[in-house]
Short mmCIF file of C-alpha atoms and ligand atoms in Angstrom, two decimals:
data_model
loop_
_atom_site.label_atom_id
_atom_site.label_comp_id
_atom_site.label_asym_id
_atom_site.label_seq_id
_atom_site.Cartn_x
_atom_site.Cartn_y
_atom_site.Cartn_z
CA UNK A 1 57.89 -38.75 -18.06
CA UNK A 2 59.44 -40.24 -14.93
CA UNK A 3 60.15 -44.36 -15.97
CA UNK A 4 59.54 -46.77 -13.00
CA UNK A 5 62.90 -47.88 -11.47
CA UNK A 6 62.53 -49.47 -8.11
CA UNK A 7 66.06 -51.92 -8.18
CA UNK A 8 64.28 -53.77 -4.54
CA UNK A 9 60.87 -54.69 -5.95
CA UNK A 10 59.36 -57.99 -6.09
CA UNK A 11 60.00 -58.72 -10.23
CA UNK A 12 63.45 -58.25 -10.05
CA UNK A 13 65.51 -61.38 -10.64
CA UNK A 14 68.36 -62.37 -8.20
CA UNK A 15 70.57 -62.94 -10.75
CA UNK A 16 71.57 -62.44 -14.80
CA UNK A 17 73.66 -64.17 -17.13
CA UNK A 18 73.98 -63.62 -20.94
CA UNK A 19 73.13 -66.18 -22.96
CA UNK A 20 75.10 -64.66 -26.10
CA UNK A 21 78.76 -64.38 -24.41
CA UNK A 22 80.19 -64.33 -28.24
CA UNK A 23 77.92 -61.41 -28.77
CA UNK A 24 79.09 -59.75 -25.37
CA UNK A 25 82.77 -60.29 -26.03
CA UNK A 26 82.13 -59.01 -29.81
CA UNK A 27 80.87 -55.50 -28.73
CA UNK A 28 83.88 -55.35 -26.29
CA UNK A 29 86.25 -55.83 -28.83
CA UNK A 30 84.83 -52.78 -30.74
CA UNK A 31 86.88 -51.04 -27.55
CA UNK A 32 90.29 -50.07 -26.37
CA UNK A 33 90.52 -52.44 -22.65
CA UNK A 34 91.05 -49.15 -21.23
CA UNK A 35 87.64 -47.67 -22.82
CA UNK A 36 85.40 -50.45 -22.28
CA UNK A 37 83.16 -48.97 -20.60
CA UNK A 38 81.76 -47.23 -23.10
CA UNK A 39 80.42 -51.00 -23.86
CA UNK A 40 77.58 -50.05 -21.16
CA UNK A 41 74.77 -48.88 -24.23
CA UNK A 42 75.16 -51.70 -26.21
CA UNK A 43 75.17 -54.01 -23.76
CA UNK A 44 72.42 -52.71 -21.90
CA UNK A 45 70.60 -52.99 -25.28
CA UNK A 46 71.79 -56.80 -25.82
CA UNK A 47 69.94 -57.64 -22.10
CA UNK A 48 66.97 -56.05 -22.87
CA UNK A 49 66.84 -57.76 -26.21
CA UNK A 50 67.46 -61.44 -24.15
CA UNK A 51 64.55 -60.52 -21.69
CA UNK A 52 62.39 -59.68 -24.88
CA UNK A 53 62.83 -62.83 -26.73
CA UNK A 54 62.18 -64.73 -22.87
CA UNK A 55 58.84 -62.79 -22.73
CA UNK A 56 58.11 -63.34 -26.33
CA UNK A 57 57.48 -67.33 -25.17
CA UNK A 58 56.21 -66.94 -21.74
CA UNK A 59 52.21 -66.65 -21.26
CA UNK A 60 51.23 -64.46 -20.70
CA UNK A 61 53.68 -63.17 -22.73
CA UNK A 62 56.05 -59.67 -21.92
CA UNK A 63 57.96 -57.27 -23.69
CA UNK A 64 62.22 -56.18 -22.95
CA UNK A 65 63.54 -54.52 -19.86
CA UNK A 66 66.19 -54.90 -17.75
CA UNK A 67 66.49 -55.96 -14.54
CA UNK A 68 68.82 -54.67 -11.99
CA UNK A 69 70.90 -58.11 -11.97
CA UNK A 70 71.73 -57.54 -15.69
CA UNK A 71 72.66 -53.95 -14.98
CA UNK A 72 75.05 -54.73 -11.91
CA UNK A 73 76.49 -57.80 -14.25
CA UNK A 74 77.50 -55.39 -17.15
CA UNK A 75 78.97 -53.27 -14.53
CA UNK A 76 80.95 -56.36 -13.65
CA UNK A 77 81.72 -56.51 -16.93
CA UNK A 78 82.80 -53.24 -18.10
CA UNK A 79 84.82 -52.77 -14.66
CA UNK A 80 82.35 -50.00 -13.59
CA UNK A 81 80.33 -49.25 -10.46
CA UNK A 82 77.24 -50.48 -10.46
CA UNK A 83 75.65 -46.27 -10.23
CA UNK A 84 77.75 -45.82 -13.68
CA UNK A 85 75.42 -48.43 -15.34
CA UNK A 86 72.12 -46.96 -13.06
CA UNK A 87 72.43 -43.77 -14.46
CA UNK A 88 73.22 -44.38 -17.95
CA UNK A 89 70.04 -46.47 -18.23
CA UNK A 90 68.25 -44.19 -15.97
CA UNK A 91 68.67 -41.11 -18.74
CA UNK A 92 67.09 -42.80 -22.06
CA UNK A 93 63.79 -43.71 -22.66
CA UNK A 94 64.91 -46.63 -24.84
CA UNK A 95 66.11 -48.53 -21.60
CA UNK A 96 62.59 -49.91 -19.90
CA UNK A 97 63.87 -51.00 -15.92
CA UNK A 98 60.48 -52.44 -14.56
CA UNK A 99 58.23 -55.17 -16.88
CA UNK A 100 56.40 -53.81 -19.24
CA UNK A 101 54.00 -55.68 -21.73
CA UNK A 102 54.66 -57.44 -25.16
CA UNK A 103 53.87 -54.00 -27.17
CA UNK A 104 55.66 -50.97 -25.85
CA UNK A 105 53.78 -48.26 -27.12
CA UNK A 106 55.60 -44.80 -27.12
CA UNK A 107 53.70 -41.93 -27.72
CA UNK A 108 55.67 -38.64 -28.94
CA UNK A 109 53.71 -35.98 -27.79
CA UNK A 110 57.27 -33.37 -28.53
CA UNK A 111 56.45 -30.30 -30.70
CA UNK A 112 55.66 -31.53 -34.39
CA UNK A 113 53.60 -34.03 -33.23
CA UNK A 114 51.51 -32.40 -30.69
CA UNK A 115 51.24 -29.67 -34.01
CA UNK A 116 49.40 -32.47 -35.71
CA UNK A 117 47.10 -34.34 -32.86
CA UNK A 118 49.41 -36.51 -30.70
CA UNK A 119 46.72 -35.49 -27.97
CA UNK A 120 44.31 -37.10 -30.23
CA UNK A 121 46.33 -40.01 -30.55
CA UNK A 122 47.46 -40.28 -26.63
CA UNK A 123 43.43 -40.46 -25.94
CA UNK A 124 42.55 -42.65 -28.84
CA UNK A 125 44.94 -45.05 -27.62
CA UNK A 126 43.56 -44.38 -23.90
CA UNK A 127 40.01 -44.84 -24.82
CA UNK A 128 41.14 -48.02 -27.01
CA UNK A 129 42.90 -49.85 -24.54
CA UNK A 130 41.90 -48.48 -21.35
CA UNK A 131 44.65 -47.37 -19.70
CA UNK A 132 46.32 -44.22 -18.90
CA UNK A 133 50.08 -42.69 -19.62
CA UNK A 134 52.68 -45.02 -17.88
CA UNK A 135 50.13 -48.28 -17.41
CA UNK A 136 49.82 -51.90 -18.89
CA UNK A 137 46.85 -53.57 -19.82
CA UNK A 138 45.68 -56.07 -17.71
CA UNK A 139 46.47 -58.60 -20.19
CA UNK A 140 49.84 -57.44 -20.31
CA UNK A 141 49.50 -56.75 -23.69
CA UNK A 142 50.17 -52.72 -24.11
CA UNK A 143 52.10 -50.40 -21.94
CA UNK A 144 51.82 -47.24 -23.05
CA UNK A 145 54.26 -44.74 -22.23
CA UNK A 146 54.64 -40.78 -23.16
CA UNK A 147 58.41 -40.15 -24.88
CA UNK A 148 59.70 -36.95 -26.39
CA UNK A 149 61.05 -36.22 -29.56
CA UNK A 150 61.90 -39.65 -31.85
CA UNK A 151 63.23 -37.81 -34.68
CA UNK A 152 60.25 -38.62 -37.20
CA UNK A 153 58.65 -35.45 -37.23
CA UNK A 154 58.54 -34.99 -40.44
CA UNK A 155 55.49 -37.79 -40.65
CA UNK A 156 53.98 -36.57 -37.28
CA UNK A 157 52.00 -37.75 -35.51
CA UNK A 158 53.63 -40.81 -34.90
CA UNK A 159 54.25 -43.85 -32.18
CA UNK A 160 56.84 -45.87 -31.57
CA UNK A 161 55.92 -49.87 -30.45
CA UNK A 162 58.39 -52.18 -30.03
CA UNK A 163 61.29 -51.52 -32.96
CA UNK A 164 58.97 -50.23 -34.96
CA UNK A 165 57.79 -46.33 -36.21
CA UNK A 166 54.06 -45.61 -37.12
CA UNK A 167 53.67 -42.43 -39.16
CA UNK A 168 51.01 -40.37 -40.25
CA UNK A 169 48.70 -41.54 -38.03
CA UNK A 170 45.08 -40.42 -37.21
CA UNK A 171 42.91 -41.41 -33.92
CA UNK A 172 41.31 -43.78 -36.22
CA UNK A 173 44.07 -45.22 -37.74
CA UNK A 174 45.67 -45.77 -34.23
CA UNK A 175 42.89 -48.03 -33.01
CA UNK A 176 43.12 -49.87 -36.08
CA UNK A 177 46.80 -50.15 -35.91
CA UNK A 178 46.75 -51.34 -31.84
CA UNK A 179 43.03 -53.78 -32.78
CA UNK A 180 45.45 -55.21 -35.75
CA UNK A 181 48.50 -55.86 -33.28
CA UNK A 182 45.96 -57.20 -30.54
CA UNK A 183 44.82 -59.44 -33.10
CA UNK A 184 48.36 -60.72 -33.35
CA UNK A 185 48.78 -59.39 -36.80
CA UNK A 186 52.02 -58.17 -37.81
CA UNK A 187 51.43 -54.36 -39.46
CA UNK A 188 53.56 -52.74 -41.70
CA UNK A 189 55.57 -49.83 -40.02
CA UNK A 190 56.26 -46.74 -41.52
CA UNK A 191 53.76 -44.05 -42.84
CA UNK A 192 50.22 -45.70 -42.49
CA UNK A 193 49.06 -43.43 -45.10
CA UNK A 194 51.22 -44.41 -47.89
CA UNK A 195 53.79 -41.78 -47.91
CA UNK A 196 57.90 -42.59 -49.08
CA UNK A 197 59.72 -42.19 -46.43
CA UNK A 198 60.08 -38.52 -45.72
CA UNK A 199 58.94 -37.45 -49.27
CA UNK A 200 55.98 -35.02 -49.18
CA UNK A 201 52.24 -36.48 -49.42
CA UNK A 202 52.02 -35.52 -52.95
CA UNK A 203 55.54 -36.94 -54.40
CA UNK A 204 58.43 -36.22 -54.85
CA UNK A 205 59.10 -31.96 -55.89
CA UNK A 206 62.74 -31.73 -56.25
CA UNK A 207 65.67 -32.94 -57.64
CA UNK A 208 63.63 -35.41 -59.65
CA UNK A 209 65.60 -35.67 -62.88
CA UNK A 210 68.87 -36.67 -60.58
CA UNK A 211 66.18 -39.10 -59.23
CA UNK A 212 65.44 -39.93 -62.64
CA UNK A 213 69.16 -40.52 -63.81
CA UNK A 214 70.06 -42.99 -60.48
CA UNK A 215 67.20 -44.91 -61.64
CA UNK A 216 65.13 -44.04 -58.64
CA UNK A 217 61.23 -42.84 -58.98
S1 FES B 1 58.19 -34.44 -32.49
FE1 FES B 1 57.39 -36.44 -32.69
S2 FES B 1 58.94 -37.42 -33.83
FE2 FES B 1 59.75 -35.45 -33.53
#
């Protein structure tokens, strides 16, 4: 799914500065000088992060992206063209470039979890919040985009929102999940049917005296 990226509209700030400069210069010391570009992921991750924790306090409150200011000032940064930051953040769906609201809610509708109902789940959320693929509540609550793959196939179907996986859902379990979060409740991530981790639904089926001997279940 195409991501907005419009670097002249309205929203986007003149400028950007980072308010964590020990954090900046930490992740370029993880570099050789003459590599540092390859600083441009986690720093593209840090400014998201900053605009996040802004929008957690702002009302109405908004969720992480990253404006083109911050992108042209880690260019700056990492000694780049600004087009060498663009397209990085352009390519992965983790990088949001336009506002989006306080929950982020990725649907995978990849493979495994269109297998097991994310169409169910894309129109549960739909009918739940009232808003199609790609838009934000008018609250500016939810934005609710479609992503592929997020490696958790395994517990399919599954959304990601904010930092956090949701496994194992149902349609029901979805509106419950997105009425909780609306709610302002914080809701446990992971499989929302009680599953460990990636074990199967009915326990664990192998290597369970090794299990045993570690001390594990
Ligand atoms: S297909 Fe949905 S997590 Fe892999």
């Amino acid at each position: 799914m195409k991501k907005p990226f419009d670097i002249n509209a309205d929203y986007q700030p003149e400028t950007f500065e980072f308010k964590d400069k020990k954090l900046v210069d930490e992740i370029l010391s993880r570099y050789p000088t003459y590599a540092k570009k390859s600083a441009v992921m986690p720093l593209l991750d840090v400014a998201q992060r900053q605009v996040s924790t802004e929008g957690a306090k702002a009302k109405p409150a908004y969720g992480g992206w990253i404006p083109r200011a911050a992108m042209d000032k880690i260019a700056e940064i990492i000694d780049q063209p600004p087009i060498r930051v663009y397209e990085v953040a352009t390519f992965y769906s983790m990088y949001n470039l336009a506002p989006v609201g306080k929950y982020l809610v990725q649907v995978c509708t990849t493979t495994p979890c269109w297998l097991k109902g994310s169409s169910d789940i894309v129109k549960s959320c739909e009918d739940y919040l009232g808003i199609k693929l790609g838009e934000t509540t008018e609250d500016q609550l939810f934005t609710m985009v479609e992503v592929e793959c997020l490696g958790a196939c395994v517990n399919a179907p599954m959304i990601q929102i904010n930092d956090n996986y949701y496994e194992d859902l149902t349609p029901e379990l979805t509106k419950e999940l997105l009425g909780a979060l609306k709610e302002g409740k914080e809701m446990p991530a992971g499989s929302q049917v009680g599953r460990k981790c990636s074990m199967a639904i009915t326990g664990a089926t192998t290597l369970k005296d090794q299990a045993k001997k570690a001390g594990g279940a």
